[in-house]
Short mmCIF file of C-alpha atoms in Angstrom, two decimals:
data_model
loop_
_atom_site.label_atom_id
_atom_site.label_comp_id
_atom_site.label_asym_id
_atom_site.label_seq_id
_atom_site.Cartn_x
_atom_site.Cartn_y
_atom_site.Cartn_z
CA UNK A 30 -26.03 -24.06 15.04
CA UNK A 31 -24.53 -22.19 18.35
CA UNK A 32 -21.09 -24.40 17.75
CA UNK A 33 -20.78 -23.34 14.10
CA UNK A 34 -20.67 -19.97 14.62
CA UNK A 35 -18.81 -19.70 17.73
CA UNK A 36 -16.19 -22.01 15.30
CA UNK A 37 -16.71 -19.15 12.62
CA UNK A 38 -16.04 -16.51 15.50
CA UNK A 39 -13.10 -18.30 16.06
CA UNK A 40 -11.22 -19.27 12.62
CA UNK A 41 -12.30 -15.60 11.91
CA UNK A 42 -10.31 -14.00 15.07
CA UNK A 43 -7.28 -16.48 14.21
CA UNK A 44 -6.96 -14.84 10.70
CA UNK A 45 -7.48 -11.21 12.08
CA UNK A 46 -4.65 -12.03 14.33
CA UNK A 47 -2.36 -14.04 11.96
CA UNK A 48 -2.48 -10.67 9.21
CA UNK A 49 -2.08 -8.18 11.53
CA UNK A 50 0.78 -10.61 13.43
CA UNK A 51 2.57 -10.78 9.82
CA UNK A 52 2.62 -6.93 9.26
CA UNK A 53 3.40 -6.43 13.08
CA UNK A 54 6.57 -8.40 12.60
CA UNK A 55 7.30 -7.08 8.76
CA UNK A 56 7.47 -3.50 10.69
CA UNK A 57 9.88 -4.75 13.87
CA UNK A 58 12.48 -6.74 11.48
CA UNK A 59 11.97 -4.34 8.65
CA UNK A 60 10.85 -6.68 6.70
CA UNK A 61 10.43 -4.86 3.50
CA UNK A 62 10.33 -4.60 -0.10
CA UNK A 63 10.85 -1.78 -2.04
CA UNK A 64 9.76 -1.18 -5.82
CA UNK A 65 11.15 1.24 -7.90
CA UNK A 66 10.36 2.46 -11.38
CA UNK A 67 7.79 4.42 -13.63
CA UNK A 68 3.91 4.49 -12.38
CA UNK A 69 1.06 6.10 -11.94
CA UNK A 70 -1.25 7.16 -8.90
CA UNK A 71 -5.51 6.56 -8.42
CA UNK A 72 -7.29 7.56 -6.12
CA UNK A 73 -9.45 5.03 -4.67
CA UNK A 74 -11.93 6.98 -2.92
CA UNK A 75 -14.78 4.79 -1.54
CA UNK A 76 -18.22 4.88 -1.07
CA UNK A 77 -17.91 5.60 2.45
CA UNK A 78 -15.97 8.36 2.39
CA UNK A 79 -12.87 7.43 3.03
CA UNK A 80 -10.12 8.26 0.37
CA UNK A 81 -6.81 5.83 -0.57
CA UNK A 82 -4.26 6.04 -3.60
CA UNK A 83 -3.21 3.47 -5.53
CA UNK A 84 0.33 3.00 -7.27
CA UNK A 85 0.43 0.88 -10.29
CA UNK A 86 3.83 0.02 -11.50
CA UNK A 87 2.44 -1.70 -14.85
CA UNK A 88 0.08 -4.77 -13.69
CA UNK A 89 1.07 -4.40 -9.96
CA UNK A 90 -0.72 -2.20 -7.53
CA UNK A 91 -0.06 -1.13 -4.12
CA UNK A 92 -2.11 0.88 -1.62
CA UNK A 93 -1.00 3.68 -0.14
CA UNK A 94 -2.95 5.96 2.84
CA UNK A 95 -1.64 9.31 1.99
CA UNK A 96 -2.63 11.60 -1.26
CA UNK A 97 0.06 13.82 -3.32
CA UNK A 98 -0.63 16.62 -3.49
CA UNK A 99 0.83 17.07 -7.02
CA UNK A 100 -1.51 16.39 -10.20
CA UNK A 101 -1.89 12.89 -10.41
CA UNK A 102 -4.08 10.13 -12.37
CA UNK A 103 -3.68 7.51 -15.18
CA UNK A 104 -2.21 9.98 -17.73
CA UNK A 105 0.61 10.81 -15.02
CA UNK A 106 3.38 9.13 -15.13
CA UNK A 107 5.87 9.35 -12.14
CA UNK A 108 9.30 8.39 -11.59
CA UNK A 109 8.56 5.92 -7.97
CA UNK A 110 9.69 4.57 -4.96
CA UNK A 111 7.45 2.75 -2.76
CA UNK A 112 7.78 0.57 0.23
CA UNK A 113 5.20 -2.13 1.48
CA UNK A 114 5.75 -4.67 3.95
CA UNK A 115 7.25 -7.84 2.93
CA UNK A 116 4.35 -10.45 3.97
CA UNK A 117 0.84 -8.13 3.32
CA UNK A 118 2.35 -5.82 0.86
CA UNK A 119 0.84 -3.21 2.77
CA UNK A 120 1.90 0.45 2.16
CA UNK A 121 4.46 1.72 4.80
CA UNK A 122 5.59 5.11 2.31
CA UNK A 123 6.42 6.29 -0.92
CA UNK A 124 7.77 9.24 -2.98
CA UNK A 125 7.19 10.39 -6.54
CA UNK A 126 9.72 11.99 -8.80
CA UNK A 127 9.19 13.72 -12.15
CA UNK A 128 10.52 11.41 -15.15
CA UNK A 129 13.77 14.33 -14.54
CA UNK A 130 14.19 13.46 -11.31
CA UNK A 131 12.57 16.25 -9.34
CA UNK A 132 11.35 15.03 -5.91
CA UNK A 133 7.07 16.24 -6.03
CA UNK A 134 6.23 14.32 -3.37
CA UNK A 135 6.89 11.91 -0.46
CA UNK A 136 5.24 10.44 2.74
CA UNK A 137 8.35 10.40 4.09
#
């Protein structure tokens, strides 16, 4: 019983490492990608507290730390640009544009 979970305490530090390795070296080598287009923000905000937006660009989503504040939600549509590293797809910044072109926000 004492080797299986010092195995689990191990497989479970490897992965730790190996997705916070990935987004270490996405950052350094700006590894990035970038999407662009219409979408809308959610917020996320979870039981805990804590408070996260969401970008959807159609089916995709992407998390994002910081909150706009510019009137937001489903019924909001936003002209976007938002980067995530390349490997986690984690959210490094974004800005939001009205459909005109009129910069609302950015994290930048």
């Amino acid at each position: 019983m004492k080797l299986g979970k010092v195995f689990l305490a191990v497989f479970a530090s490897v992965a730790i490492l190996g997705m916070a390795g990935m987004e270490t070296y996405d950052r350094m080598t700006t590894n990035y990608i970038v999407e662009t287009g219409e979408c809308y923000v959610v917020n996320d905000q979870s039981s805990k507290g804590s408070s996260n937006v969401t970008l959807w660009f159609g089916e995709r989503a992407y998390g994002f730390k910081e909150i706009p504040d510019v009137a937001y939600g489903p019924g909001q549509l936003f002209s976007c640009r938002a980067t995530m590293t390349k490997q986690m797809q984690s959210g490094i910044d974004y800005e939001l544009r009205s459909l005109d072109g009129e910069l609302l926000f950015s994290t930048e």
